[in-house]
Coordinates of C-alpha atoms in Angstrom, one line a residue:
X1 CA -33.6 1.2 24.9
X2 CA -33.8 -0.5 21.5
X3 CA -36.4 -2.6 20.9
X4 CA -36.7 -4.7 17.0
X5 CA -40.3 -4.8 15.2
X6 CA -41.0 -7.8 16.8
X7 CA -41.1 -6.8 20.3
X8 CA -43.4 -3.7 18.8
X9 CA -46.5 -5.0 19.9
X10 CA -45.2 -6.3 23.4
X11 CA -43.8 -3.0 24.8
X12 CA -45.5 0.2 25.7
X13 CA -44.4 3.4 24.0
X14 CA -44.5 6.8 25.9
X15 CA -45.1 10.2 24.3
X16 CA -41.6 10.3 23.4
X17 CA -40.8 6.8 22.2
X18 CA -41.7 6.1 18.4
X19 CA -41.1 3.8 15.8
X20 CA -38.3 4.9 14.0
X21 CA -37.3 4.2 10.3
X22 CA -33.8 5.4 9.3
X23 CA -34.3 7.8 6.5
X24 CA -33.7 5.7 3.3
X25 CA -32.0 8.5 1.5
X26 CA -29.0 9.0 4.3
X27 CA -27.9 5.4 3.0
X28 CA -30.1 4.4 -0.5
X29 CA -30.1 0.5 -2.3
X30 CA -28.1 -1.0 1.4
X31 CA -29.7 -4.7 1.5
X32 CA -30.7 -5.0 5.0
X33 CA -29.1 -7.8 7.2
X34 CA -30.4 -7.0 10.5
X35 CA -34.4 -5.6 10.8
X36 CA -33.8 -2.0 11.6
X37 CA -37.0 -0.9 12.4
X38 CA -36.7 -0.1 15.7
X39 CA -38.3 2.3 18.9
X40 CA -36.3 4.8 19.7
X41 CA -36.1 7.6 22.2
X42 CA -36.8 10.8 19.7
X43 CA -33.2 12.6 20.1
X44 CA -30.3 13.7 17.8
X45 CA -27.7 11.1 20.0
X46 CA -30.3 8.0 19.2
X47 CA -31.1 8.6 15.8
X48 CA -26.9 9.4 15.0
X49 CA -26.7 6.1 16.6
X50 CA -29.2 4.7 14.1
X51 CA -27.3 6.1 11.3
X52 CA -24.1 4.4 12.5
X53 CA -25.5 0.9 12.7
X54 CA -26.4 1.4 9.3
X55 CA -23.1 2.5 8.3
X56 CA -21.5 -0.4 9.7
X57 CA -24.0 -3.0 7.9
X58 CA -23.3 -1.1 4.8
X59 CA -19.1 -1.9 5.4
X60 CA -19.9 -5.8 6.0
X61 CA -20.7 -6.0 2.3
X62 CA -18.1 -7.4 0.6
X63 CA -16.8 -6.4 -2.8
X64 CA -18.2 -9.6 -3.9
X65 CA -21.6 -9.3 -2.4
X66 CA -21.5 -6.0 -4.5
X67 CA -20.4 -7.3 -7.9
X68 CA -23.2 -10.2 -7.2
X69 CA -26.0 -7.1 -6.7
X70 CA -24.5 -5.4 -10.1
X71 CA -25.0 -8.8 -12.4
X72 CA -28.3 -9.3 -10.7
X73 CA -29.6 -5.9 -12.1
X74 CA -27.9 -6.5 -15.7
X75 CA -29.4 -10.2 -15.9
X76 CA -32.0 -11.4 -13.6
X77 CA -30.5 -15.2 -12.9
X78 CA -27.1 -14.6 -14.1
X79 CA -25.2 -15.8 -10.7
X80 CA -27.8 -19.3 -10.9
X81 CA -26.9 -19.9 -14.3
X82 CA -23.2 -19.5 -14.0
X83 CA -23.4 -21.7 -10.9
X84 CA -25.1 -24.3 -13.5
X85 CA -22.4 -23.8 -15.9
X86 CA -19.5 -24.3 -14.2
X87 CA -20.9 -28.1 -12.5
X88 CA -22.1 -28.5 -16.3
X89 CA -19.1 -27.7 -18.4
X90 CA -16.1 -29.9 -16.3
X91 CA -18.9 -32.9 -16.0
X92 CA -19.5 -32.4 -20.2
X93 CA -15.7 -32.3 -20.1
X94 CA -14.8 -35.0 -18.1
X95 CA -17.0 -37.4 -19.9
X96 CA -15.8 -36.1 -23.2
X97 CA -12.1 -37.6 -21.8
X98 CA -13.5 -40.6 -20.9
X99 CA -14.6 -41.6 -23.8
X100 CA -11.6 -40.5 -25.8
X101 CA -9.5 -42.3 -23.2
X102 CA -11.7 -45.8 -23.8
X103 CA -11.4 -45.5 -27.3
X104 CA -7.6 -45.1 -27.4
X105 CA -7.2 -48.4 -25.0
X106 CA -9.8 -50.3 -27.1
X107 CA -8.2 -49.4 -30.2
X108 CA -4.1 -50.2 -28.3
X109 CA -5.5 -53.5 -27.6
X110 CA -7.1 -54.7 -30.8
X111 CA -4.2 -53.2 -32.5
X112 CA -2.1 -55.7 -30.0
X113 CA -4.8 -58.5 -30.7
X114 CA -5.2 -58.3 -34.2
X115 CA -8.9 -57.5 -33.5
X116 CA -11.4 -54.7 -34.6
X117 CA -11.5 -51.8 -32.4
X118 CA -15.4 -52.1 -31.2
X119 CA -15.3 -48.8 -29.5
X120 CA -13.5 -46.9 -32.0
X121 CA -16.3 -44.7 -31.8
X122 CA -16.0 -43.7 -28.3
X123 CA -13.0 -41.3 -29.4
X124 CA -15.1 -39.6 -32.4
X125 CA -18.1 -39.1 -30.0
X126 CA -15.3 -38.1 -26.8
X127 CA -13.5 -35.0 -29.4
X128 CA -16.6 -33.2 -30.0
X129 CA -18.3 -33.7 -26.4
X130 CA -14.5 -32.6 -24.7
X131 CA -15.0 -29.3 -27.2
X132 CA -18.3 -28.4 -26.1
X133 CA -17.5 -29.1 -22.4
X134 CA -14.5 -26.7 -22.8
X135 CA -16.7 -24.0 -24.4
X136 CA -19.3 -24.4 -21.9
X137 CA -16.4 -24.0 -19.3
X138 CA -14.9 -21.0 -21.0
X139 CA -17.8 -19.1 -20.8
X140 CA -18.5 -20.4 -17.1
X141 CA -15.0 -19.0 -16.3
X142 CA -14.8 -16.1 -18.5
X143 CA -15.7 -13.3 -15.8
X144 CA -13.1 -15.0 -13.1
X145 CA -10.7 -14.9 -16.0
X146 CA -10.8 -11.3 -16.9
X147 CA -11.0 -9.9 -13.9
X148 CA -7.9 -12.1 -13.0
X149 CA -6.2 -10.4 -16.1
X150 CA -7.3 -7.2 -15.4
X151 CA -5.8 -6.7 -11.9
X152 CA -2.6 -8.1 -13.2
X153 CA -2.7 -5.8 -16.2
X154 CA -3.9 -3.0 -14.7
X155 CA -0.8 -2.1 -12.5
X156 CA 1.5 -2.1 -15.4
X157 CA -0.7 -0.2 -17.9
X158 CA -0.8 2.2 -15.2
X159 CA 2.6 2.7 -15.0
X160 CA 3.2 2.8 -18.4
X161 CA 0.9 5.5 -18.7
X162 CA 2.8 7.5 -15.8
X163 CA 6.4 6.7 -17.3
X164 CA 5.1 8.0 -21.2
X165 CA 3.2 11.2 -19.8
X166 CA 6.0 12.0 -18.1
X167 CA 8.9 11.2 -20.4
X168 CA 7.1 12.7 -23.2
X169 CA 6.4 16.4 -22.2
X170 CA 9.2 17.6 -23.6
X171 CA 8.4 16.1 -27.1
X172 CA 4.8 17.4 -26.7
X173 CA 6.0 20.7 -26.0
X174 CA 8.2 21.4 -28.5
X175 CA 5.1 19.8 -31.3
X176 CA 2.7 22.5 -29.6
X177 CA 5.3 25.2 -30.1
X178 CA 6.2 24.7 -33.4
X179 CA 2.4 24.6 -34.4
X180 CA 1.6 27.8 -32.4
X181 CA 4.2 29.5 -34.6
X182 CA 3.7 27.9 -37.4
X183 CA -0.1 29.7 -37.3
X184 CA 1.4 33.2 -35.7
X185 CA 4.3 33.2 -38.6
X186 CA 3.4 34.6 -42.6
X187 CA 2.6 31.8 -45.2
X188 CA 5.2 31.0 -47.7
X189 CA 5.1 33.4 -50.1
X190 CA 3.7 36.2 -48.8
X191 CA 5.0 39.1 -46.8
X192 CA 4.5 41.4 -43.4
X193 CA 3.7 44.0 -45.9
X194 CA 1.0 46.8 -45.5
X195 CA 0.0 49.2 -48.8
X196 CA -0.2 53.0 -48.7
X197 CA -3.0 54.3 -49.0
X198 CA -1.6 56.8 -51.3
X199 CA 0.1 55.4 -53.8
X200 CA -0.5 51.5 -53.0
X201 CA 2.9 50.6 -52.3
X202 CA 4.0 48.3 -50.2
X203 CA 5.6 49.1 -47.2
X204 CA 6.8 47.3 -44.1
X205 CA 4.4 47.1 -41.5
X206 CA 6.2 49.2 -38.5
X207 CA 6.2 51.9 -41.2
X208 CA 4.6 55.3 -40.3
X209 CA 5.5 57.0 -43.5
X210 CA 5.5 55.6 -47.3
X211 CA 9.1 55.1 -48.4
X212 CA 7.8 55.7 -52.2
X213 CA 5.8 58.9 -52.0
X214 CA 6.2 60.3 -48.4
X215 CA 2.6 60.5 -47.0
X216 CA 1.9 59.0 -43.6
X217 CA 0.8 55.7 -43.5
X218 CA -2.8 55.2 -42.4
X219 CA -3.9 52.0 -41.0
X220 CA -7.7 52.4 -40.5
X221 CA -10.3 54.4 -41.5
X222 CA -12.0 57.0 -38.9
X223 CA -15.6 57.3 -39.1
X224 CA -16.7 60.7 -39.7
X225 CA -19.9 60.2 -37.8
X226 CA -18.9 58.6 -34.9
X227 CA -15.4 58.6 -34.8
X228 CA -15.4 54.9 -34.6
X229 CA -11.8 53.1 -35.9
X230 CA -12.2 50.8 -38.6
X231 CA -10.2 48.5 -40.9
X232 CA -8.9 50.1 -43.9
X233 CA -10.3 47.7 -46.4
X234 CA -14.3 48.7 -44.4
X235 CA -16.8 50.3 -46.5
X236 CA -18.9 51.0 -43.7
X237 CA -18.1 51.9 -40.4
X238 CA -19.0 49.0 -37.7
X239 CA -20.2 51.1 -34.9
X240 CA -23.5 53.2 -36.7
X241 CA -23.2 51.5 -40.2
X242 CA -22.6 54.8 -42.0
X243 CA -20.3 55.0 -45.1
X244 CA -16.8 55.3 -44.6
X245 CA -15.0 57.8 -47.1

């Protein structure tokens, strides 16, 4: 039987009956609606029970409930102060209008009297005060705005992302083969050549015998000492270090 703090002190708990906390790890930073704290029998089936209340408080959140938590950790008084701005910024506006509005029929009608427009000023003080409503506004707005803009962008940057990956593989893949054999291939100017050792000519590099003097063509050194292969520019062998002859 489930019991809720406040009944704690009213109800007798046996030897198997204790307060139970759910562990704050299995769901961490879930604002609590409901007081969870509650005596349960001490058994797997009660305490999976637990666990599943707390699951289904956690899916009553609403996306905007979240995004309200979020701007409340980035600035303390952000949803209060964007509540102020948006009643500030239409009212700032609204009597910006006015006043533009009065000094336009004031200024039609002494026109129309031959008179001086008394409230010609109204419309020099409205254009600034309608600007600074608008700005206040704007920024009031500016999150509704761009998240607006975002989900109607997003879609179609999506698939125009999809469309050019796809349509452009073949492009890609001729680029990457052309530079992986542009690095395998000789420079310009210089041949697939190797000397002999003999005589230094140069010979083709498949060659196994000079095709200026005959000897066999030898494409490493041997180490004497340990037998070790080595390039046949080496001075020293780079297996024990010992001087190649």
């Amino acid at each position: 039987m489930f019991h809720t703090s406040r009944q704690m002190n009213a109800v007798n708990l046996t030897d198997h009956e204790q307060p139970y906390t759910p562990s704050p790890y299995l769901m961490p930073n879930i604002p609590n609606r409901t007081n969870l704290r509650i005596a349960i029998p001490d058994s797997p089936t009660m305490r999976i029970q637990t666990y599943y209340d707390r699951v289904q408080t956690y899916r009553t959140l609403t996306a905007g409930d979240m995004m309200k938590q979020e701007e409340e950790k980035l600035n303390p008084g952000h949803i209060k102060l964007r509540n102020k701005l948006r009643i500030i910024g239409p009212i700032v506006m609204g009597f910006g209008g006015l006043l533009i509005v009065t000094g336009i029929i004031n200024l039609i009608i002494a026109i129309a009297n031959e008179d001086v427009p008394w409230l010609f000023w109204c419309i020099m003080l409205g254009i600034p005060t309608l600007g600074v409503g608008g700005m206040i506004t704007q920024f009031a707005f500016i999150g509704a705005v761009t998240r607006y803009v975002a989900g109607e962008s997003a879609p179609v940057g999506k698939d125009t992302f999809n469309y050019m990956a796809k349509e452009t593989q073949p492009g890609v893949r001729d680029i990457t083969t052309a530079i992986r054999e542009g690095l395998t291939e000789p420079q310009a100017g210089t041949s697939n050549t190797v000397a002999c050792s003999q005589c230094h000519h140069p010979n083709d590099a498949d060659a196994r015998f000079c095709d200026q003097c005959g000897n066999e063509m030898i494409t490493n050194k041997r180490c004497t000492n340990c037998n070790n292969e080595n390039d046949l520019d080496a001075r020293f062998c780079d297996n024990c270090g010992k001087a190649l002859t």
